[in-house]
Coordinates of C-alpha atoms and ligand atoms in Angstrom, one line a residue:
X695 CA -46.6 -78.5 -20.5
X696 CA -45.8 -74.8 -19.9
X697 CA -42.4 -73.8 -18.5
X698 CA -42.3 -70.4 -16.8
X699 CA -45.2 -69.2 -14.6
X700 CA -45.3 -65.5 -15.4
X701 CA -48.1 -63.8 -17.3
X702 CA -47.3 -65.5 -20.6
X703 CA -47.2 -68.9 -18.9
X704 CA -50.6 -68.6 -17.1
X705 CA -52.2 -67.1 -20.2
X706 CA -51.0 -70.1 -22.1
X707 CA -52.7 -72.4 -19.7
X708 CA -55.9 -70.4 -20.0
X709 CA -55.7 -70.4 -23.8
X710 CA -55.3 -74.2 -23.9
X711 CA -58.5 -74.6 -21.8
X712 CA -60.3 -71.9 -23.8
X713 CA -59.5 -73.8 -27.0
X714 CA -61.0 -76.9 -25.6
X715 CA -57.8 -78.8 -24.7
X716 CA -58.9 -81.5 -22.2
X717 CA -55.6 -83.2 -21.5
X718 CA -53.3 -82.8 -18.6
X719 CA -51.4 -79.5 -18.2
X720 CA -48.3 -79.0 -16.0
X721 CA -47.1 -75.4 -15.3
X722 CA -43.7 -75.1 -13.7
X723 CA -42.1 -71.9 -12.4
X724 CA -38.9 -71.3 -10.5
X725 CA -40.4 -68.6 -8.3
X726 CA -42.3 -69.8 -5.2
X727 CA -45.3 -67.6 -6.1
X728 CA -48.5 -67.9 -8.0
X729 CA -48.3 -66.1 -11.4
X730 CA -48.3 -62.3 -10.9
X731 CA -48.0 -59.1 -13.0
X732 CA -44.7 -57.3 -13.1
X733 CA -45.7 -53.7 -14.3
X734 CA -46.9 -52.7 -10.8
X735 CA -43.7 -53.8 -9.2
X736 CA -41.9 -50.6 -10.1
X737 CA -45.0 -48.5 -9.7
X738 CA -47.7 -49.4 -7.1
X739 CA -45.6 -51.9 -5.1
X740 CA -42.5 -49.6 -4.8
X741 CA -44.9 -46.7 -4.0
X742 CA -46.4 -48.7 -1.1
X743 CA -49.8 -48.8 -2.7
X744 CA -50.1 -52.6 -3.0
X745 CA -48.3 -55.7 -1.8
X746 CA -49.7 -58.3 -4.2
X747 CA -50.1 -58.3 -8.0
X748 CA -51.2 -61.9 -8.4
X749 CA -52.9 -62.5 -11.8
X750 CA -56.6 -63.0 -11.5
X751 CA -56.7 -66.6 -12.7
X752 CA -58.3 -69.6 -11.1
X753 CA -55.6 -72.3 -11.4
X754 CA -57.9 -74.9 -9.7
X755 CA -60.7 -74.3 -12.2
X756 CA -58.1 -74.6 -15.0
X757 CA -57.2 -78.1 -13.6
X758 CA -53.5 -77.3 -14.1
X759 CA -50.8 -79.1 -12.1
X760 CA -48.9 -76.0 -11.0
X761 CA -45.5 -76.6 -9.5
X762 CA -44.0 -73.5 -7.9
X763 CA -40.3 -73.5 -7.1
X764 CA -39.4 -75.9 -9.8
X765 CA -36.8 -74.9 -12.5
X766 CA -36.3 -76.4 -16.0
X767 CA -32.7 -77.4 -16.4
X768 CA -32.7 -78.9 -19.9
X769 CA -34.7 -80.0 -22.9
X770 CA -34.7 -83.2 -24.9
X771 CA -37.2 -84.3 -27.5
X772 CA -40.4 -85.0 -25.5
X773 CA -38.8 -84.4 -22.1
X774 CA -38.0 -81.4 -19.9
X775 CA -35.4 -81.9 -17.2
X776 CA -36.3 -80.1 -14.0
X777 CA -35.0 -79.7 -10.5
X778 CA -37.6 -82.4 -9.6
X779 CA -36.7 -84.9 -12.3
X780 CA -37.8 -85.4 -15.8
X781 CA -41.2 -84.4 -17.1
X782 CA -42.6 -85.7 -20.4
X783 CA -44.6 -83.6 -22.8
X784 CA -46.5 -83.9 -26.0
X785 CA -46.5 -80.1 -26.6
X786 CA -44.4 -77.5 -24.8
X787 CA -44.8 -73.7 -24.3
X788 CA -41.5 -72.0 -23.4
X789 CA -42.4 -68.9 -21.3
X790 CA -39.4 -68.3 -19.2
X791 CA -39.2 -64.5 -19.6
X792 CA -36.1 -62.6 -19.0
X793 CA -33.5 -61.8 -16.3
X794 CA -32.0 -58.4 -15.4
X795 CA -28.4 -57.7 -16.4
X796 CA -26.1 -57.0 -13.4
X797 CA -23.0 -54.9 -13.5
X798 CA -19.5 -55.7 -12.3
X799 CA -18.4 -55.1 -8.7
X800 CA -18.7 -56.7 -5.3
X801 CA -21.1 -54.1 -3.9
X802 CA -24.8 -54.9 -3.3
X803 CA -27.0 -54.1 -6.3
X804 CA -30.7 -54.3 -6.4
X805 CA -32.7 -55.1 -9.5
X806 CA -36.5 -55.0 -9.9
X807 CA -37.8 -58.2 -11.7
X808 CA -39.6 -60.1 -9.0
X809 CA -42.1 -59.3 -6.2
X810 CA -39.4 -60.2 -3.7
X811 CA -37.0 -57.7 -5.4
X812 CA -39.6 -55.0 -5.2
X813 CA -40.6 -55.6 -1.6
X814 CA -36.9 -55.8 -0.5
X815 CA -36.1 -52.5 -2.3
X816 CA -39.2 -50.8 -1.0
X817 CA -38.1 -51.5 2.6
X818 CA -34.9 -49.5 2.0
X819 CA -36.5 -46.4 0.5
X820 CA -36.9 -43.8 3.2
X821 CA -36.3 -40.1 3.9
X822 CA -32.7 -39.1 3.2
X823 CA -31.5 -42.5 1.9
X824 CA -29.0 -41.9 -0.9
X825 CA -30.1 -44.0 -3.9
X826 CA -28.1 -44.4 -7.1
X827 CA -30.0 -45.7 -10.0
X828 CA -28.0 -47.0 -13.0
X829 CA -29.8 -46.5 -16.2
X830 CA -32.4 -43.9 -17.2
X831 CA -34.6 -46.5 -19.1
X832 CA -38.2 -47.4 -18.2
X833 CA -37.4 -49.2 -15.0
X834 CA -34.8 -46.6 -13.9
X835 CA -37.2 -43.8 -14.3
X836 CA -40.0 -45.6 -12.4
X837 CA -37.6 -46.5 -9.6
X838 CA -36.4 -42.9 -9.4
X839 CA -40.0 -41.7 -9.2
X840 CA -40.8 -44.0 -6.3
X841 CA -37.5 -43.3 -4.5
X842 CA -38.2 -39.5 -4.7
X843 CA -41.7 -40.0 -3.5
X844 CA -40.2 -41.8 -0.4
X845 CA -38.0 -38.8 0.2
X846 CA -34.7 -40.4 -0.9
X847 CA -31.8 -38.4 -2.4
X848 CA -31.7 -39.9 -5.9
X849 CA -29.0 -39.8 -8.6
X850 CA -29.6 -41.5 -11.9
X851 CA -26.5 -42.4 -13.9
X852 CA -27.0 -43.0 -17.6
X853 CA -24.3 -43.8 -20.1
X854 CA -26.2 -42.5 -23.1
X855 CA -26.8 -38.8 -24.0
X856 CA -30.5 -38.9 -23.2
X857 CA -32.9 -41.0 -21.1
X858 CA -34.7 -43.8 -22.8
X859 CA -32.1 -43.7 -25.6
X860 CA -32.3 -47.4 -26.4
X861 CA -36.1 -47.3 -26.8
X862 CA -36.8 -43.9 -28.2
X863 CA -33.5 -42.5 -29.6
X864 CA -33.1 -38.7 -29.3
X865 CA -36.8 -38.3 -28.6
X866 CA -36.0 -39.5 -25.1
X867 CA -34.3 -36.1 -24.5
X868 CA -37.8 -34.6 -24.0
X869 CA -38.1 -36.5 -20.8
X870 CA -34.8 -35.3 -19.3
X871 CA -36.3 -32.2 -17.6
X872 CA -38.7 -34.4 -15.6
X873 CA -35.8 -35.6 -13.5
X874 CA -34.7 -32.1 -12.4
X875 CA -38.4 -31.2 -11.7
X876 CA -38.7 -34.2 -9.4
X877 CA -35.4 -33.3 -7.6
X878 CA -33.4 -36.1 -9.2
X879 CA -29.8 -35.6 -10.1
X880 CA -29.6 -37.0 -13.7
X881 CA -26.1 -37.6 -15.0
X882 CA -26.1 -38.3 -18.7
X883 CA -23.1 -39.6 -20.6
X884 CA -21.8 -41.2 -17.5
X885 CA -20.5 -44.7 -17.5
X886 CA -20.4 -46.9 -14.4
X887 CA -17.2 -49.0 -14.0
X888 CA -18.4 -51.1 -11.0
X889 CA -20.7 -51.3 -8.1
X890 CA -18.8 -51.1 -4.8
X891 CA -19.8 -51.3 -1.1
X892 CA -21.0 -47.7 -0.4
X893 CA -21.7 -46.7 -4.0
X894 CA -20.4 -46.7 -7.5
X895 CA -17.0 -46.3 -9.2
X896 CA -17.5 -44.3 -12.4
X897 CA -15.5 -44.9 -15.6
X898 CA -13.5 -41.7 -15.1
X899 CA -12.3 -43.1 -11.7
X900 CA -14.5 -40.9 -9.5
X901 CA -16.8 -42.3 -6.8
X902 CA -20.5 -41.8 -6.3
X903 CA -21.6 -42.5 -2.8
X904 CA -24.9 -44.3 -2.2
X905 CA -26.7 -46.3 0.4
X906 CA -28.7 -48.2 -2.1
X907 CA -27.7 -49.1 -5.7
X908 CA -30.4 -50.1 -8.2
X909 CA -29.3 -51.5 -11.6
X910 CA -31.8 -51.0 -14.4
X911 CA -29.8 -51.5 -17.6
X912 CA -31.9 -54.1 -19.3
X913 CA -32.6 -57.8 -19.4
X914 CA -31.5 -60.9 -21.2
X915 CA -33.9 -63.7 -22.3
X916 CA -33.9 -66.5 -19.7
X917 CA -32.9 -69.3 -22.1
X918 CA -29.8 -70.7 -20.5
X919 CA -31.7 -74.0 -19.7
X920 CA -32.2 -74.5 -23.4
X921 CA -28.5 -74.7 -24.2
X922 CA -27.6 -77.9 -25.9
X923 CA -31.3 -78.7 -26.7
X924 CA -30.8 -78.0 -30.4
X925 CA -33.5 -75.2 -30.3
X926 CA -32.5 -72.2 -32.3
X927 CA -31.5 -69.3 -30.1
X928 CA -30.7 -65.8 -31.3
X929 CA -31.5 -63.0 -28.8
X930 CA -34.2 -65.3 -27.4
X931 CA -36.0 -68.4 -28.7
X932 CA -36.3 -67.9 -32.4
X933 CA -39.9 -68.5 -33.7
X934 CA -41.8 -68.1 -36.9
X935 CA -44.9 -66.0 -37.2
X936 CA -46.9 -68.8 -35.7
X937 CA -44.6 -68.8 -32.6
X938 CA -43.3 -72.2 -33.6
X939 CA -39.7 -72.8 -32.6
X940 CA -37.1 -74.9 -34.5
X941 CA -38.1 -78.0 -32.5
X942 CA -41.3 -80.0 -33.2
X943 CA -44.3 -79.4 -30.8
X944 CA -42.5 -76.5 -29.0
X945 CA -43.7 -72.9 -29.1
X946 CA -42.3 -69.8 -27.3
X947 CA -44.1 -66.7 -26.0
X948 CA -43.5 -63.5 -24.0
X949 CA -40.2 -61.8 -23.1
X950 CA -38.1 -64.9 -24.1
X951 CA -39.5 -65.2 -27.7
X952 CA -38.0 -63.6 -30.8
X953 CA -40.8 -64.0 -33.3
X954 CA -41.0 -63.2 -37.0
X955 CA -43.2 -60.2 -37.6
X956 CA -45.1 -60.4 -40.9
X957 CA -46.1 -56.7 -40.5
X958 CA -42.6 -55.4 -40.1
X959 CA -40.6 -58.0 -42.0
X960 CA -38.1 -58.4 -39.1
X961 CA -37.7 -60.6 -36.1
X962 CA -39.0 -58.8 -32.9
X963 CA -38.5 -59.6 -29.2
X964 CA -40.7 -57.2 -27.3
X965 CA -40.3 -57.2 -23.5
X966 CA -43.7 -55.8 -22.7
X967 CA -46.8 -56.9 -20.9
X968 CA -49.1 -56.7 -24.0
X969 CA -47.0 -59.3 -25.8
X970 CA -47.1 -61.7 -22.8
X971 CA -50.9 -61.2 -22.8
X972 CA -51.6 -61.7 -26.5
X973 CA -49.0 -64.1 -27.8
X974 CA -50.1 -67.2 -25.8
X975 CA -53.5 -67.6 -27.7
X976 CA -51.7 -67.8 -31.0
X977 CA -48.9 -70.1 -29.7
X978 CA -51.5 -72.5 -28.2
X979 CA -53.5 -72.5 -31.5
X980 CA -50.3 -73.4 -33.3
X981 CA -49.6 -76.3 -30.8
X982 CA -53.2 -77.5 -31.4
X983 CA -52.7 -77.5 -35.1
X984 CA -54.3 -74.2 -36.2
X985 CA -52.3 -71.8 -38.5
X986 CA -52.9 -68.6 -36.5
X987 CA -50.4 -65.7 -37.0
X988 CA -49.1 -63.4 -34.3
X989 CA -48.8 -60.0 -35.9
X990 CA -49.5 -57.3 -33.4
X991 CA -48.6 -53.6 -33.4
X992 CA -46.4 -53.7 -30.2
X993 CA -47.7 -51.5 -27.3
X994 CA -46.4 -50.6 -23.9
X995 CA -46.8 -47.9 -21.3
X996 CA -44.8 -46.4 -18.4
X997 CA -45.7 -44.2 -15.5
X998 CA -42.9 -41.9 -14.5
X999 CA -42.6 -38.6 -12.7
X1000 CA -46.4 -38.1 -12.8
X1001 CA -46.6 -38.6 -16.6
X1002 CA -48.4 -41.4 -18.5
X1003 CA -46.1 -42.4 -21.3
X1004 CA -47.5 -44.8 -24.0
X1005 CA -46.0 -46.1 -27.2
X1006 CA -47.4 -48.2 -30.0
X1007 CA -45.6 -49.4 -33.2
X1008 CA -42.1 -49.9 -34.4
X1009 CA -40.2 -46.9 -35.5
X1010 CA -36.9 -48.2 -37.1
X1011 CA -36.1 -46.1 -40.1
X1012 CA -39.1 -43.7 -39.6
X1013 CA -38.8 -39.9 -39.0
X1014 CA -40.1 -38.4 -35.8
X1015 CA -42.5 -35.5 -35.9
X1016 CA -43.5 -33.6 -32.8
X1017 CA -47.1 -32.9 -31.8
X1018 CA -47.5 -30.4 -29.0
X1019 CA -44.9 -28.8 -26.8
X1020 CA -43.0 -30.9 -24.3
X1021 CA -41.9 -27.7 -22.5
X1022 CA -45.4 -26.2 -22.1
X1023 CA -46.4 -24.8 -18.7
X1024 CA -48.3 -27.1 -16.4
X1025 CA -48.9 -30.7 -17.2
X1026 CA -47.3 -31.2 -20.7
X1027 CA -49.5 -33.1 -23.2
X1028 CA -47.5 -34.0 -26.3
X1029 CA -46.8 -36.8 -28.7
X1030 CA -44.3 -37.9 -31.3
X1031 CA -45.4 -39.6 -34.5
X1032 CA -42.8 -41.5 -36.5
X1033 CA -43.7 -41.4 -40.2
X1034 CA -42.6 -43.7 -43.0
X1035 CA -41.2 -42.2 -46.2
X1036 CA -44.6 -42.2 -47.8
X1037 CA -46.3 -40.5 -44.7
X1038 CA -47.8 -43.5 -43.0
X1039 CA -47.7 -43.7 -39.2
X1040 CA -45.1 -46.2 -38.1
X1041 CA -45.2 -45.5 -34.3
X1042 CA -46.6 -43.1 -31.8
X1043 CA -45.4 -42.0 -28.4
X1044 CA -47.9 -40.1 -26.3
X1045 CA -47.3 -38.3 -23.1
X1046 CA -50.5 -37.5 -21.1
X1047 CA -52.5 -37.8 -24.4
X1048 CA -54.1 -41.3 -24.2
X1049 CA -56.4 -40.5 -27.2
X1050 CA -53.4 -40.1 -29.5
X1051 CA -52.2 -43.5 -28.4
X1052 CA -55.6 -45.2 -29.1
X1053 CA -56.1 -43.4 -32.4
X1054 CA -52.5 -43.8 -33.4
X1055 CA -52.6 -47.5 -32.9
X1056 CA -55.6 -47.8 -35.2
X1057 CA -53.9 -45.7 -37.8
X1058 CA -50.8 -47.9 -37.7
X1059 CA -53.0 -50.9 -38.1
X1060 CA -54.9 -49.3 -40.9
X1061 CA -51.8 -48.1 -42.7
X1062 CA -53.4 -45.1 -44.4
X1063 CA -51.5 -42.0 -45.5
X1064 CA -51.6 -38.9 -43.2
X1065 CA -51.3 -35.1 -43.7
X1066 CA -48.1 -34.3 -41.9
X1067 CA -48.9 -30.6 -41.6
X1068 CA -52.2 -31.3 -39.8
X1069 CA -50.4 -33.8 -37.6
X1070 CA -48.2 -31.2 -36.0
X1071 CA -51.3 -29.4 -34.7
X1072 CA -52.2 -31.0 -31.4
X1073 CA -55.7 -29.4 -31.6
X1074 CA -56.6 -31.7 -34.6
X1075 CA -57.5 -35.2 -33.6
X1076 CA -55.0 -37.7 -34.9
X1077 CA -57.7 -39.7 -36.7
X1078 CA -58.6 -36.5 -38.7
X1079 CA -55.1 -36.0 -40.0
Ligands
LIG1400 P1 -41.9 -63.2 -16.9 O1 -42.9 -62.3 -16.4 O2 -40.4 -62.9 -16.7 O3 -42.1 -64.7 -16.4 C1 -41.3 -65.7 -16.6 C2 -41.3 -66.7 -15.5 O4 -40.5 -67.8 -15.8 C3 -40.6 -66.0 -14.2 O5 -41.4 -66.2 -13.1 C4 -39.3 -66.8 -14.1 O6 -38.9 -67.0 -12.8 C5 -39.7 -68.2 -14.7 N1 -38.5 -68.9 -15.2 C6 -37.4 -68.4 -15.8 N2 -36.5 -69.5 -16.1 C7 -37.1 -70.6 -15.6 C8 -36.8 -72.0 -15.7 N3 -35.6 -72.4 -16.2 N4 -37.6 -72.8 -15.1 C9 -38.8 -72.5 -14.6 N5 -39.2 -71.2 -14.6 C10 -38.4 -70.3 -15.1 N6 -44.4 -53.8 -19.6 C11 -45.2 -52.9 -20.0 O7 -45.8 -53.0 -21.1 N7 -45.5 -51.8 -19.3 C12 -45.0 -51.6 -18.0 O8 -45.2 -50.6 -17.4 C13 -44.1 -52.6 -17.5 N8 -43.5 -52.4 -16.3 C14 -42.6 -53.4 -15.9 C15 -42.0 -53.2 -14.6 C16 -41.2 -54.1 -14.1 C17 -40.5 -53.9 -12.8 C18 -40.8 -55.3 -14.9 C19 -39.9 -56.3 -14.4 C20 -41.4 -55.5 -16.1 C21 -42.3 -54.5 -16.6 N9 -42.9 -54.7 -17.9 C22 -43.8 -53.7 -18.3 C23 -42.6 -55.8 -18.7 C24 -43.6 -57.0 -18.5 O9 -43.9 -57.2 -17.1 C25 -43.0 -58.2 -19.1 O10 -43.0 -58.0 -20.5 C26 -43.8 -59.5 -18.8 O11 -43.8 -59.8 -17.4 C27 -43.3 -60.7 -19.5 O12 -44.0 -61.8 -19.1 P2 -43.4 -63.3 -19.4 O13 -44.4 -64.2 -18.8 O14 -42.9 -63.4 -20.8 O15 -42.0 -63.3 -18.5

């Protein structure tokens, strides 16, 4: 049985069949939609380029009993309690993803997590509409991009001193000029106290008027239904490197799973598409009795203000080194390489330099030492450093 019908859920079903599992599979999901991709929600969908992002997967051919609009409410050994009664399982994949954090206040606040969220918000983005976006993270930047494209007057309010601070630390500062260039009023170091009807109250007591408020301050793993089940939870469902949870015959994948990374020697919970795509095959192998290990170099991308931003690796404790000039005239093409103490590549951020991302990812996987002086020269291919 698979609980959660997002990308990780549907990939789990596919992986079960691909590995020859011939038994019955039930897939339950609380949304009333077939499984769909979320990255386009804050890009193509908000921009009006597409209305549907349904995953290309033939549920009939997979012979899966897909139950849309059904939520899991609790878990006991061998049984999932759902809004439609109890369902027994021999093996269980937990793939319930994450839910957006909302802020205090009675005023309406939009989030972008589901296709319904995105279509609702899109219908409000029009010429002259005053939009306040809370959070200059990945989602905030993409929402601001779409809102400006629609002709809205956009203010982004960010508590940290730079955009993308949680993900990139001070490196995120290089993206701050993109906001002004796009005509967005970016207010850094500004805390929101509450969301009110007609806008925001800021922590200093002042008001920011807005017709539409979008909150993009992060997500929490959707694990509330597992409370009391005895499964170990700590910033998500805790798993080992095989994606096995603390309960027998239960594995976890995607945004809700905090897995042990053999590569980095820490527990990681990575809220990105590539994890939801890749983890299910390993989790399903584990359920079926193989000792596969999930040990990827994490990867994600974002499209904001006309720039393709890509990241691979894990940079905790590594030092950032710049490659190319973020302030260059025209379309900037630059990267940041985070280096370990012994000059190995820990992570790479590339902006409009997809080759650096591809080559950097291989170098991270390979683990070879690099020449840091050569690395600062963007004319030298990363693989030749
Ligand atoms: P989800 O996609 O969240 O799916 C989980 C499903 O489980 C949901 O449908 C949920 O309703 C359901 N569920 C939850 N609780 C229950 C329950 N109790 N019972 C039954 N069903 C339940 N990643 C990138 O790498 N690049 C990007 O550019 C990017 N852009 C993004 C843009 C947006 C707007 C969003 C929201 C995410 C973006 N991501 C991006 C992240 C990526 O989409 C997620 O990492 C991915 O969707 C995670 O897949 P998942 O299947 O683990 O979880």
